[in-house]
Structure formats: structure tokens, C-alpha cells
XYZ file of C-alpha atoms in Angstrom:
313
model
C 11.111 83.853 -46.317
C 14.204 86.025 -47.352
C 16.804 86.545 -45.279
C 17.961 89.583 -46.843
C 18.264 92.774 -44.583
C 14.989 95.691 -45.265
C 17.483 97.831 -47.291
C 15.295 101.030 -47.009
C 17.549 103.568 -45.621
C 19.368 105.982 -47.119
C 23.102 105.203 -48.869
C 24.083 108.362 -47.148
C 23.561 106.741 -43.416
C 25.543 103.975 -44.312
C 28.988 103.761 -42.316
C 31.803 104.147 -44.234
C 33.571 100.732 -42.668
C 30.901 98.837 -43.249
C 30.990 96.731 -46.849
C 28.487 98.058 -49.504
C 25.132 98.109 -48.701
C 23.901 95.747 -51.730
C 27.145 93.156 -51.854
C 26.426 92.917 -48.300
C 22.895 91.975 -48.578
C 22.889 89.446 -51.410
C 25.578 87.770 -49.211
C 23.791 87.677 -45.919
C 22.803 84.695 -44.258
C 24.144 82.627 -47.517
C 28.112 82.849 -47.513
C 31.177 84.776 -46.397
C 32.235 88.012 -47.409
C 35.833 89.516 -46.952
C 36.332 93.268 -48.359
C 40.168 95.308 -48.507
C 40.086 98.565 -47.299
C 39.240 100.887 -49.408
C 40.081 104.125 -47.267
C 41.712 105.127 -44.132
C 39.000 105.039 -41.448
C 39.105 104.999 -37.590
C 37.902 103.262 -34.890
C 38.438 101.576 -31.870
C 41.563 100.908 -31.357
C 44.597 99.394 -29.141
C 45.196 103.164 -27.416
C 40.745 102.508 -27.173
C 41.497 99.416 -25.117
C 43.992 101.314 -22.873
C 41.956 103.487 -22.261
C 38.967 101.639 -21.049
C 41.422 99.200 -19.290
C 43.005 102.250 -17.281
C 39.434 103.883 -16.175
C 38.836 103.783 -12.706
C 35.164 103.409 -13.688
C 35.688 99.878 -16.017
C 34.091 96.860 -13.808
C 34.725 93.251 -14.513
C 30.887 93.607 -17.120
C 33.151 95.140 -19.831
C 36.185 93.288 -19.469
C 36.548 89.715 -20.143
C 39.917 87.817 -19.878
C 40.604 84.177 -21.824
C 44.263 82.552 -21.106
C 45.857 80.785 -23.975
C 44.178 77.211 -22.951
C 40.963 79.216 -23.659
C 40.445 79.425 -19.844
C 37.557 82.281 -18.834
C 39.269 84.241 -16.173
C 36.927 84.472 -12.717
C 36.394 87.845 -12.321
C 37.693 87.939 -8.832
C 41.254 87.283 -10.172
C 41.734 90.592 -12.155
C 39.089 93.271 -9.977
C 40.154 95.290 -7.043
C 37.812 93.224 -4.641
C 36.120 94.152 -1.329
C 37.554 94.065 1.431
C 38.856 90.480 0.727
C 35.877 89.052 0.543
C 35.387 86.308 -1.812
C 33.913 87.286 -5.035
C 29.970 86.749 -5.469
C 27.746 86.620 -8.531
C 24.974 87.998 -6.562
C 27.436 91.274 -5.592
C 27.845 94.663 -8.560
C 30.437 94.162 -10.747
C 34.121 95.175 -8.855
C 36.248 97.380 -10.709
C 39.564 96.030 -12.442
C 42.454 96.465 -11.191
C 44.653 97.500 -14.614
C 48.253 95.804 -12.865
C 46.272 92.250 -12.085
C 45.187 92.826 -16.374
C 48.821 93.563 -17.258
C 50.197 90.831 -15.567
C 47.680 88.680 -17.764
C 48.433 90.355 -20.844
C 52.348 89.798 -20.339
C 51.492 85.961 -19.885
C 49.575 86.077 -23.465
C 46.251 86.022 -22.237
C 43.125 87.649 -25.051
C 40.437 89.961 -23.783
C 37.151 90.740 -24.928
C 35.325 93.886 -24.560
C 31.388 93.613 -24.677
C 29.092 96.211 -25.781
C 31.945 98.487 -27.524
C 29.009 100.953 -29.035
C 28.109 101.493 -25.266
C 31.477 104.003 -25.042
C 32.794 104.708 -28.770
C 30.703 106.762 -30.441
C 31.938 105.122 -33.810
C 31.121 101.605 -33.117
C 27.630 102.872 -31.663
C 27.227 104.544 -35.211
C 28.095 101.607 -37.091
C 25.643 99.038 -35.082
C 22.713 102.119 -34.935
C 23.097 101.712 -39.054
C 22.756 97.780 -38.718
C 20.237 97.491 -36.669
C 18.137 99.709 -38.737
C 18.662 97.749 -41.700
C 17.998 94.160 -39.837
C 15.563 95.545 -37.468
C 17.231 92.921 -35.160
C 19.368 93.954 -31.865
C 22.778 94.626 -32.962
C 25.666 94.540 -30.312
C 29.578 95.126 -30.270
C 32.120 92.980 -29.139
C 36.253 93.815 -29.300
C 38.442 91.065 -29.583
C 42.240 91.554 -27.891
C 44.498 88.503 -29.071
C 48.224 88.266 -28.361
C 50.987 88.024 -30.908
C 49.962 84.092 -32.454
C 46.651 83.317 -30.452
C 43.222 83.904 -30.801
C 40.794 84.409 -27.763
C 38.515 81.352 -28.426
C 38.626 77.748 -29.753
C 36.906 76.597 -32.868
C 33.234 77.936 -32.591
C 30.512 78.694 -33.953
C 27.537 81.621 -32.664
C 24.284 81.782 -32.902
C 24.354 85.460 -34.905
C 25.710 86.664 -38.153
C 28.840 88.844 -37.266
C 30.363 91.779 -39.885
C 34.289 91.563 -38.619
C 35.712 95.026 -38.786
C 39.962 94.701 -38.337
C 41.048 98.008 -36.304
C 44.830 96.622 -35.221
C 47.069 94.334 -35.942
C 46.751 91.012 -38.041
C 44.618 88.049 -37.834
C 44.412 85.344 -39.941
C 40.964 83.258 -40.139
C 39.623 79.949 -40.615
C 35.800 79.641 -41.450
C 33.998 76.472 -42.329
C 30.741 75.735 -43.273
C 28.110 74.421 -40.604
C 29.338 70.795 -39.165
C 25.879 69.051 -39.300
C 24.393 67.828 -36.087
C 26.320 70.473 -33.868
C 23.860 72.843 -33.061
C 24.203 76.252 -30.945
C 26.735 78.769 -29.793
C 30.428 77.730 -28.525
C 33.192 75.602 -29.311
C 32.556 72.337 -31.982
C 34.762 69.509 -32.984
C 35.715 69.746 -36.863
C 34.732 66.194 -38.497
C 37.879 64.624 -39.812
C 38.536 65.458 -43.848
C 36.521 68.801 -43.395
C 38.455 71.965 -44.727
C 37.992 75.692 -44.245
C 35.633 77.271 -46.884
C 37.317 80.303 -46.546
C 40.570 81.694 -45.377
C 41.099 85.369 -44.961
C 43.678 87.710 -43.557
C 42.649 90.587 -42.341
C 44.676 93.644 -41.612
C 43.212 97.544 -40.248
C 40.309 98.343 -42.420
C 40.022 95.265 -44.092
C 35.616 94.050 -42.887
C 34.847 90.657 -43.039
C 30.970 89.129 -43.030
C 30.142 85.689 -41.709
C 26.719 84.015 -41.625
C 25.285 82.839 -38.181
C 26.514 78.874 -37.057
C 29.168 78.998 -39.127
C 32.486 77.617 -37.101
C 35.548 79.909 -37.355
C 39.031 80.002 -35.380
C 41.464 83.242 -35.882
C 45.008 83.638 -35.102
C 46.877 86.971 -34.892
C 50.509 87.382 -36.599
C 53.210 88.619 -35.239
C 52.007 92.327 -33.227
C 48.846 91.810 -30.765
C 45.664 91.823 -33.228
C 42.304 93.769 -32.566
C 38.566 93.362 -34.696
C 35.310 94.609 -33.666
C 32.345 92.198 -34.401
C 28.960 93.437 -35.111
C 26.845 90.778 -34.196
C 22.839 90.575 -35.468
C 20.946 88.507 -33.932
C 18.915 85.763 -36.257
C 14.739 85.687 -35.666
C 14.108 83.437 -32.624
C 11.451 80.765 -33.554
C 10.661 80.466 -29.643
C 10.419 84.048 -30.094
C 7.546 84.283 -33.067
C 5.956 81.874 -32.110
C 5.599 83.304 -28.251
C 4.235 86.692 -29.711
C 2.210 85.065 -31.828
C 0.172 83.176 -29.306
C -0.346 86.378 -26.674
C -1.542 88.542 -29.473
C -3.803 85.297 -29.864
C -4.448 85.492 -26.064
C -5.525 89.013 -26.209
C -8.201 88.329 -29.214
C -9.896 85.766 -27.487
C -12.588 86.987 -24.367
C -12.042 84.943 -21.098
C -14.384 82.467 -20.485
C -15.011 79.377 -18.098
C -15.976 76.103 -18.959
C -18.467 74.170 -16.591
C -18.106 70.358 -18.112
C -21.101 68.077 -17.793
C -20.769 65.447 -14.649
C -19.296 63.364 -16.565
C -16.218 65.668 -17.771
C -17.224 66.377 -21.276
C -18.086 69.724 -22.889
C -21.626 70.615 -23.035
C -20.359 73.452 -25.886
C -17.073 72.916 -27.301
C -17.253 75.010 -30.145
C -15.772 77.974 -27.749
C -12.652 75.781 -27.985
C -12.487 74.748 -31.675
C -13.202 78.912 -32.423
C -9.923 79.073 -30.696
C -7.947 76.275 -31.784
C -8.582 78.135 -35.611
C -7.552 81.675 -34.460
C -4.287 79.894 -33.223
C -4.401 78.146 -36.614
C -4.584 81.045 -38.617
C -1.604 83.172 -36.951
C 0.518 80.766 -36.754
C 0.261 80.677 -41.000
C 0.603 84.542 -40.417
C 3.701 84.490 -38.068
C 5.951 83.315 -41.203
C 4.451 86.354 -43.002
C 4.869 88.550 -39.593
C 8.545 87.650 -38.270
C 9.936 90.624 -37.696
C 9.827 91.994 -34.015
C 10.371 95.607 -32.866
C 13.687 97.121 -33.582
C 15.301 97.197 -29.868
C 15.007 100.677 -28.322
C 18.595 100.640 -26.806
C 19.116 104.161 -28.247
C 16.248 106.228 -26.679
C 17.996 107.103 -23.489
C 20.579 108.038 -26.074
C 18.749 110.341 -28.648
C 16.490 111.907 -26.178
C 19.444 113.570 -24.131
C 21.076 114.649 -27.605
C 17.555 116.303 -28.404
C 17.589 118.209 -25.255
C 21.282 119.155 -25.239
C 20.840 120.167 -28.886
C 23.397 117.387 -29.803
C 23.467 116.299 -33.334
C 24.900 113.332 -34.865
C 27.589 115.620 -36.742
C 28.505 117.527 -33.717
C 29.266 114.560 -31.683
């Protein structure tokens, strides 16, 4: 099975940011990609994160803080709160209060911004493109990192991420899977292993990296901003799940009354559906790809009745 994106859009819809179309497809899923800038575009950037950071609407859902021991900040220590209660899980998200994120920010901490094509109209562009390419759900994440840190430890994720560079510097550190450390989050780099790949990235410069590949950045000398556009891979669980309801929904309900003795009278109901399940499961490698997620329907159908285009926005 390839693991090439469905190229079958049009070279016009294709953001500007993103790498070429083709170079990024014979690379996908196989090895790293890291492309210069080739023109001045914008996007999200460090007067973005102010922005967001300084909106009375922002809740702890799109901010995330990480100190420089890689410590996940409880949301309670950087929200407005209520009324001094104790912060709950089970409670909505509390707003941010922007001094409790400064003082973090002056004591070096990272942040990370999920869902960035949520609220920039850019980024949403961008991942809209990918996703219709992949036909796999496509999200945005901004990564804030102080002058000399990065926001995480040596990790690896579960997706393949296109690394756009909107501020700053950051220098990265990818290897090639470790073997035996499986899923998302940080891993331990075997002793004698080097980097595959080393790249520098300043604004403009786009970076790919295939899914489960580890990877540690660490900005220069100003504070250091990149978007990732992360695809998610096809979930085995996943195929294999939709494969057996579809089976489900084939095969008419029936009872079986065993003998007295606990045995079948007429098994061949049974072995008629042991072979359907048999037969798409061979289909399911054929039959992988699951709906495109409709996270932009809300989204286009309000454009429609404003009479919004995607020029005019």
C-alpha cells in the first residue's frame, strides 16, 4: 500500500508555504524534507501569539505552558479562576490571565497553541489544502520556545508533521525511529545513535518529518516560533473497526437454538459469516482510507450564506 498523499487537486490550491506538491509526496512517510524560503510569506506570528494571549476570550484549551524542565503547567496556575475554588477537570475551561503567562514567559517557560487554523485564517488554509490531499484530519499546533530552549524533550508523535518557521530561529535534531520504542512522547536515544538530519530553520524556511520519528529543537538567540501541520497516519484499530460493522450490517440477525447438548444443529449460518469477515478484511488493505473529517462545514456553510469567498476573506 503507498503511502503517498491522493495528489488530485489542483497546483493552483496549493499554499504557497507549503513545499512543492510532488517533492513533498515522493518524500512522505519515507524521509525528511527541509526547504529555504523561496518568497516572503506570512503567517502566524509572535504579534499572532500576543494577540491570542491578550483576548479576554482565550481559555486554558488553547494555551498550553511547558517550563524549561519540560514541566506541563496545571491550568489552574496561569487562568483567572473562580472564585478561588480549586481548579477541576470536570469544570469549562477558565480564561488566562495574560500577567500569570508573562510572569512564565519572563522565567523562560515555551507555550503551545493547539488548533492554530481554528483562529488564523492562513493556517486554516494551509491544513484545508492538506487534508484534502491526505484525506486524513489535519490539525495546527504553534510552538513558543524561549531564547535557547525548546518546549519538549526528545520525542517522537504518532503523525507526520510539515514544520512551517514563522519567527525566530530553531535549530533541529531528527533521528530515525529507535526500534522497540513505540508511540507518541518523549524516548531515550540508544547510546552511539546520531541525528539523521540537522536543520536550521529560520521564517519561511518548511520542514517535513515522517510520523515516529524522534526530534528535539532548540531556538537561538531571539524567542523562536513554527507552526506544525500534523496528519494523522491510518489507524489499524481504526480499519479494521469499520471494516467489521459494515460486516455487521451485511449479515441478517439471527438466533441460534443449540441442540441439548450445546452443539449447532446448523452451523453453516456461522461459517457464511466467518467468510464475509474473511473477505473484507482482504478488502480493508484495498479500502483504507476513511472519510475526510468534516471540521470545515460549520465553516463553508456560513461563508455560503454570507456570500464569503475564499479570496474575500
Amino acid at each position: 500500500m503507498s503511502t503517498i498523499p491522493d495528489r488530485t487537486g489542483r497546483t493552483a490550491d496549493w499554499p504557497l508555504p507549503l513545499p512543492d506538491e510532488a517533492e513533498l509526496a515522493s518524500h512522505w512517510g519515507r524521509d525528511c524534507l527541509f526547504l529555504p524560503r523561496t518568497q516572503e510569506t506570512r503567517l502566524f506570528d509572535l504579534k499572532s501569539v500576543r494577540d491570542i494571549l491578550c483576548d479576554s476570550r482565550t481559555t486554558s484549551e488553547h494555551v498550553t505552558i511547558s517550563t524549561g524542565e519540560f514541566r506541563n503547567v496545571d491550568a489552574s496556575e496561569y487562568t483567572v479562576g473562580r472564585d478561588n475554588e480549586e481548579h477541576s477537570p470536570g469544570l469549562a475551561p477558565e480564561r488566562i490571565d495574560p500577567r500569570k503567562v508573562l510572569e512564565f514567559l519572563r522565567a523562560g517557560s515555551s507555550l503551545i497553541l493547539p488548533n492554530v487554523q481554528e483562529y488564523d485564517h492562513g493556517v486554516r488554509r494551509i491544513c484545508r489544502a492538506v487534508q484534502a490531499r491526505t484525506e486524513r484530519p489535519v490539525e495546527a499546533l504553534a510552538f513558543l520556545s524561549p531564547p535557547g530552549r525548546g518546549a519538549l524533550p526528545l520525542h517522537q508523535d504518532r503523525v507526520d508533521v510539515i514544520v512551517l518557521q514563522t519567527a525566530g530561529t530553531k535549530h533541529w535534531q531528527i533521528f530515525e525511529h529507535f526500534p522497540g520504542q513505540e508511540g507518541s512522547g518523549p524516548v531515550h536515544r540508544p547510546p552511539g545513535v546520531e541525528p539523521a538530519h540537522r536543520f536550521t530553520l529560520t521564517p519561511g524556511d518548511v520542514c517535513y518529518m515522517p510520523a515516529d520519528w524522534p526530534h528535539r529543537t532548540r531556538s537561538d538567540e531571539d524567542w523562536s516560533l513554527h507552526i506544525s501541520i500534523s496528519v494523522s497516519p491510518v489507524r489499524l484499530h481504526r480499519v479494521l473497526d469499520e471494516s467489521f460493522h459494515r460486516v455487521l450490517a451485511d449479515i441478517p440477525e439471527q438466533d441460534f437454538h443449540p441442540a441439548w447438548d450445546g452443539s449447532l444443529k446448523d452451523p453453516s449460518p456461522i461459517t457464511r459469516a466467518a467468510e464475509t469477515v474473511s473477505r473484507m478484511l482482504v478488502k480493508a488493505s484495498d479500502d483504507w482510507n476513511v472519510r475526510p473529517a468534516e471540521a470545515y462545514r460549520t465553516h463553508d456553510a456560513i461563508a455560503e450564506v454570507l456570500g464569503v469567498t475564499e479570496t474575500s476573506e
